[in-house]
XYZ file of C-alpha atoms in Angstrom:
344
model
C 0.000 0.000 0.000
C 2.794 2.225 0.858
C 4.626 1.158 -2.220
C 1.708 2.077 -4.457
C 1.445 5.381 -2.775
C 5.069 5.978 -3.431
C 4.664 5.064 -7.100
C 1.820 7.469 -7.527
C 3.887 10.165 -5.924
C 6.702 9.552 -8.378
C 4.406 9.563 -11.425
C 2.753 12.787 -10.568
C 5.928 14.934 -10.763
C 6.908 13.106 -13.883
C 3.644 13.870 -15.576
C 3.895 17.411 -14.457
C 7.341 17.694 -15.900
C 6.207 16.185 -19.169
C 3.313 18.565 -19.276
C 5.616 21.491 -18.628
C 7.966 20.352 -21.328
C 5.074 20.025 -23.741
C 3.901 23.482 -22.932
C 7.413 24.797 -23.307
C 7.724 23.026 -26.622
C 4.509 24.555 -27.805
C 5.769 27.959 -26.776
C 9.008 27.620 -28.753
C 7.466 26.179 -31.930
C 6.908 28.877 -34.554
C 3.334 29.694 -35.297
C 1.860 28.137 -38.397
C 1.845 30.450 -41.426
C -1.514 30.421 -43.134
C -1.370 29.324 -46.729
C -2.056 32.176 -49.246
C -5.512 32.334 -50.582
C -5.852 30.878 -54.031
C -6.400 33.532 -56.758
C -9.876 33.770 -58.080
C -10.404 31.596 -61.100
C -9.927 33.396 -64.434
C -13.081 33.256 -66.372
C -12.305 33.655 -70.083
C -14.947 35.432 -72.065
C -15.128 34.020 -75.555
C -14.554 36.663 -78.286
C -17.623 37.367 -80.309
C -17.466 35.709 -83.659
C -17.193 38.189 -86.600
C -20.350 38.868 -88.466
C -20.706 36.840 -91.587
C -19.197 38.511 -94.635
C -21.732 40.039 -96.937
C -20.679 39.435 -100.504
C -20.109 42.611 -102.512
C -22.885 43.313 -104.937
C -22.073 42.132 -108.391
C -22.165 45.125 -110.789
C -24.530 44.714 -113.641
C -22.815 43.805 -116.872
C -21.698 46.759 -118.959
C -23.777 47.328 -122.011
C -21.910 46.600 -125.191
C -20.446 49.702 -126.862
C -22.621 51.129 -129.564
C -21.791 49.968 -132.987
C -19.413 52.395 -134.726
C -21.138 54.080 -137.625
C -18.794 55.201 -140.374
C -19.736 58.504 -141.927
C -19.459 59.232 -145.628
C -17.239 62.163 -146.584
C -16.699 63.529 -150.085
C -13.498 65.469 -150.722
C -13.770 67.677 -153.811
C -10.746 69.500 -155.202
C -10.307 72.194 -157.807
C -9.339 70.421 -161.022
C -7.598 73.545 -162.358
C -5.252 74.049 -159.385
C -2.097 71.948 -159.354
C -1.696 71.820 -155.569
C -5.380 71.100 -154.807
C -5.160 67.372 -155.569
C -2.216 66.913 -153.192
C -4.037 68.845 -150.462
C -7.173 66.729 -150.968
C -5.128 63.535 -150.691
C -3.530 64.751 -147.436
C -6.958 65.573 -145.992
C -8.380 62.173 -146.973
C -5.424 60.460 -145.312
C -5.934 62.474 -142.107
C -9.529 61.233 -141.675
C -9.538 58.000 -139.587
C -10.658 55.115 -141.838
C -12.468 53.453 -138.924
C -14.799 56.443 -138.680
C -15.114 57.724 -142.235
C -15.610 56.419 -145.739
C -13.856 58.963 -147.927
C -14.409 59.513 -151.634
C -12.113 61.957 -153.448
C -13.128 63.524 -156.754
C -12.203 66.598 -158.798
C -14.662 69.436 -159.262
C -15.299 68.636 -162.927
C -16.278 65.003 -162.316
C -18.382 65.477 -159.169
C -21.793 63.900 -159.749
C -24.998 64.175 -157.753
C -25.326 60.942 -155.721
C -28.525 59.091 -154.908
C -30.459 60.511 -151.925
C -29.406 57.615 -149.698
C -25.740 58.157 -150.592
C -25.547 61.779 -149.523
C -22.296 62.415 -147.576
C -22.388 63.597 -143.983
C -20.008 66.414 -144.895
C -18.331 67.722 -148.042
C -14.742 69.007 -147.946
C -13.998 71.429 -150.773
C -10.418 72.338 -151.701
C -10.444 75.537 -153.769
C -13.145 77.911 -154.955
C -14.189 75.783 -157.954
C -14.687 72.835 -155.578
C -16.973 74.941 -153.355
C -19.083 75.961 -156.358
C -19.315 72.370 -157.591
C -20.330 71.090 -154.133
C -23.070 73.698 -153.819
C -24.418 72.914 -157.286
C -24.339 69.100 -157.146
C -24.653 68.378 -153.434
C -27.217 70.975 -152.347
C -28.037 71.078 -148.674
C -24.907 69.198 -147.619
C -22.685 70.867 -144.990
C -19.401 72.079 -146.502
C -15.941 72.615 -145.016
C -13.655 74.470 -147.413
C -10.002 75.437 -147.588
C -7.477 76.993 -150.005
C -9.876 79.851 -150.825
C -8.244 83.268 -150.525
C -11.383 85.358 -151.118
C -13.376 83.488 -148.494
C -15.676 86.461 -147.826
C -17.377 85.789 -151.173
C -17.897 82.130 -150.253
C -19.445 82.898 -146.877
C -21.860 85.356 -148.467
C -23.570 82.412 -150.162
C -24.859 81.277 -146.767
C -25.879 77.768 -145.788
C -24.099 75.252 -143.612
C -20.538 76.175 -144.554
C -17.326 76.632 -142.574
C -13.836 77.432 -143.757
C -10.151 77.080 -142.907
C -7.894 80.029 -143.691
C -5.695 79.650 -146.739
C -2.990 81.961 -145.357
C -0.602 80.990 -142.568
C -1.124 82.942 -139.323
C -0.506 86.599 -140.165
C 1.125 87.543 -136.858
C 3.398 84.488 -137.087
C 4.530 85.616 -140.555
C 5.499 89.033 -139.223
C 7.230 87.590 -136.149
C 9.443 85.347 -138.251
C 10.105 88.232 -140.657
C 11.426 90.259 -137.736
C 13.777 87.430 -136.749
C 15.385 87.785 -140.184
C 15.168 91.601 -140.289
C 15.293 93.026 -136.749
C 15.027 96.558 -138.211
C 11.551 95.907 -139.658
C 9.237 98.603 -138.287
C 6.905 99.536 -141.169
C 5.272 97.359 -143.808
C 3.349 98.169 -146.996
C 0.337 96.008 -147.865
C -1.723 96.545 -151.027
C -5.026 94.679 -151.401
C -7.915 94.719 -153.834
C -11.412 95.868 -153.040
C -13.633 93.875 -150.692
C -10.679 92.730 -148.614
C -11.763 94.643 -145.538
C -11.717 91.609 -143.248
C -8.224 90.591 -144.330
C -7.015 94.195 -144.035
C -8.296 94.396 -140.463
C -6.635 91.082 -139.564
C -3.335 92.224 -141.093
C -3.444 95.508 -139.194
C -4.096 93.654 -135.950
C -1.187 91.306 -136.647
C 1.137 94.244 -137.304
C 0.118 95.880 -134.037
C 0.824 92.649 -132.144
C 4.485 92.732 -133.247
C 4.927 96.509 -132.923
C 5.030 97.254 -136.650
C 3.270 100.035 -138.561
C 0.991 98.906 -141.389
C 0.736 101.130 -144.463
C -2.382 99.772 -146.167
C -3.563 100.754 -149.656
C -6.501 99.582 -151.787
C -5.918 98.904 -155.465
C -8.222 98.297 -158.444
C -5.720 96.912 -160.951
C -2.221 95.495 -161.231
C -0.798 98.729 -162.665
C -2.306 100.721 -159.825
C -0.694 98.298 -157.385
C 2.707 99.016 -158.909
C 2.082 102.765 -158.742
C 1.005 102.610 -155.101
C 4.073 100.619 -154.095
C 6.485 103.004 -155.824
C 4.891 105.803 -153.833
C 5.331 103.858 -150.582
C 8.795 102.370 -151.197
C 10.698 105.236 -149.576
C 8.467 105.162 -146.479
C 8.556 101.495 -145.462
C 11.022 98.764 -144.500
C 9.167 95.919 -146.178
C 6.551 94.966 -148.760
C 4.076 92.239 -147.780
C 2.737 90.490 -150.873
C -0.457 88.555 -150.222
C -1.910 86.610 -153.168
C -4.638 88.601 -154.915
C -4.777 87.870 -158.627
C -7.177 90.734 -159.253
C -4.549 93.361 -158.421
C -1.345 91.437 -159.123
C 0.080 89.931 -162.297
C 3.372 88.149 -163.081
C 4.808 91.184 -164.879
C 3.857 93.606 -162.105
C 5.291 91.239 -159.476
C 8.646 91.234 -161.266
C 8.689 95.012 -161.452
C 7.694 95.412 -157.807
C 10.371 93.030 -156.518
C 13.025 94.677 -158.668
C 11.998 98.141 -157.462
C 12.022 96.925 -153.851
C 15.583 95.614 -154.170
C 16.734 98.888 -155.687
C 15.331 100.770 -152.693
C 16.500 98.277 -149.988
C 12.981 97.138 -149.194
C 12.626 93.502 -148.147
C 9.783 91.549 -149.742
C 7.780 88.820 -147.993
C 5.843 86.722 -150.520
C 3.615 83.681 -150.285
C 5.196 81.900 -153.203
C 8.646 80.357 -153.054
C 9.112 81.014 -156.774
C 9.367 84.745 -156.036
C 12.655 84.109 -154.227
C 14.244 83.630 -157.627
C 12.986 87.080 -158.611
C 14.610 88.681 -155.563
C 12.114 88.362 -152.708
C 13.685 88.193 -149.256
C 11.359 85.537 -147.826
C 8.427 83.325 -148.678
C 5.834 82.210 -146.145
C 3.542 79.369 -147.181
C 0.992 77.202 -145.424
C 2.055 73.710 -144.334
C 0.137 70.844 -146.013
C 0.044 68.738 -142.841
C -1.293 71.722 -140.883
C -4.018 72.288 -143.469
C -5.043 68.623 -143.406
C -5.169 68.431 -139.604
C -7.127 71.667 -139.242
C -9.652 70.653 -141.915
C -10.023 67.242 -140.265
C -10.824 68.760 -136.862
C -13.430 71.105 -138.361
C -14.984 68.349 -140.510
C -15.298 66.044 -137.490
C -17.228 68.675 -135.573
C -19.507 69.340 -138.531
C -20.130 65.624 -139.153
C -21.043 65.085 -135.476
C -23.287 68.162 -135.321
C -21.084 70.052 -132.806
C -21.162 73.389 -134.618
C -22.756 75.646 -132.009
C -19.530 77.540 -131.214
C -17.607 76.680 -134.371
C -16.299 79.901 -135.976
C -17.018 80.552 -139.626
C -13.251 80.569 -140.310
C -10.630 78.555 -138.414
C -6.993 79.733 -138.545
C -3.992 77.604 -139.377
C -1.166 77.252 -136.849
C 2.033 76.814 -138.857
C 4.032 78.557 -141.576
C 6.773 77.198 -143.835
C 9.524 79.749 -144.421
C 12.238 80.064 -147.056
C 14.870 82.808 -146.997
C 16.994 84.085 -149.855
C 20.459 84.426 -148.225
C 21.807 86.496 -151.124
C 19.092 89.126 -150.773
C 19.474 89.103 -146.984
C 23.195 89.835 -147.342
C 22.513 92.600 -149.880
C 20.124 94.226 -147.390
C 22.820 94.074 -144.684
C 20.819 91.669 -142.511
C 22.374 89.203 -140.059
C 23.575 85.952 -141.570
C 20.765 83.407 -141.875
C 21.638 80.180 -140.078
C 18.893 78.055 -141.619
C 17.262 79.176 -144.914
C 14.274 76.845 -144.558
C 12.209 75.974 -141.479
C 8.679 75.629 -140.140
C 7.374 77.886 -137.366
C 4.280 77.154 -135.304
C 2.027 79.122 -133.047
C 2.403 78.053 -129.404
C -0.322 75.723 -128.046
C-alpha cells in the first residue's frame, strides 16, 4: 500500500514535468503560417465571332459599246489648181478610216449621188470645188479650204465653214522680224472687198509693234504705182496673193523696185525668191489637213454651235533668200528653210 502510494507520488511529478515540457515546446514552436488564398479563377470570355461577310454586290454587266457608224465624206478639189489634188489627198489620209468612208473627186467630175448616198459632210479644196459642191450636193454641210477670197464664199450662206488659206498673219510678221530686226513699217496693197483681211493684217502688225501702211488697189498697174509711192516710207513689202490686183509682170517690177530701194519683200510663193524676194511664207500641207479634219469632225457630229465661220492655221513654212538678206545688210541666216508654229 505504501509502495503504491510511493509510485503514484513519483508519477505525478513526472507527468507534471512532461506537461511542462510540452507546454514549453509549444511555446518555442513557430506559429503556423496560413497558406495564401488561391487567386480567383480566371473566367475567359469568348470573343464574339465576326459577323458573316456580306458578298459585294455584283455590278450589272456593262452594255456593249454602240456599234461604230462610219460617216461618208466627199473630198472635192479644184481640177484647175495643181496643188489642190495633193491637199485633198492629205486631208483624206488624215480622216480616220475606222470612222469615215472617204471619196475623193475633182470638181469637174463630181456627180450628184442618190439621196441615200448623200455624204455627212463635203470638204472642198479651192473655190471651184466649193461651187461644184453647192451645185451638185445641195443642202450638204461644206468645209472648205485653199480659198483666198473666203468672204465671197461665206456670203452664199448655208451650212458652210472654212479654214484660212494663209498661214497665221502675226506668225509671218514675227518670223520676218527674226530675219530683219530693223523691220518697223510694212506696206500692204489689197484689192477691193478685202476689208476683213485688211483688219486682220493691221491687228497682226500691231501685235508685233510694226506700222501697217495699207492701200486699196483696183488693178495690177495701180498696185505698182502705189508701191512706188510707198517704197521710200517702209522697210518691207508684204505680198499677199490677190490675182485681181497682181500679175506676173507687175510682181517682177515690184520686186526689182524693192531691191533697188533696200525694201525687203515677204511673198507667199517660193518662186518669187528667184525674182529677188527676201522671204516666202507658205501654209504647211500637214497643218491644213489636220485643221480641216478637226473642223470636218465637228460638222459631221453636229457640234457646230460655237464653231467659228473661219478657223486659222497654226504653222508657216519659211524660205529665206540668203543672197538678198546679205545685200540688205541683214544678219547671216543660219537656216534658210524651217517651219514655225504658233504656241499651243
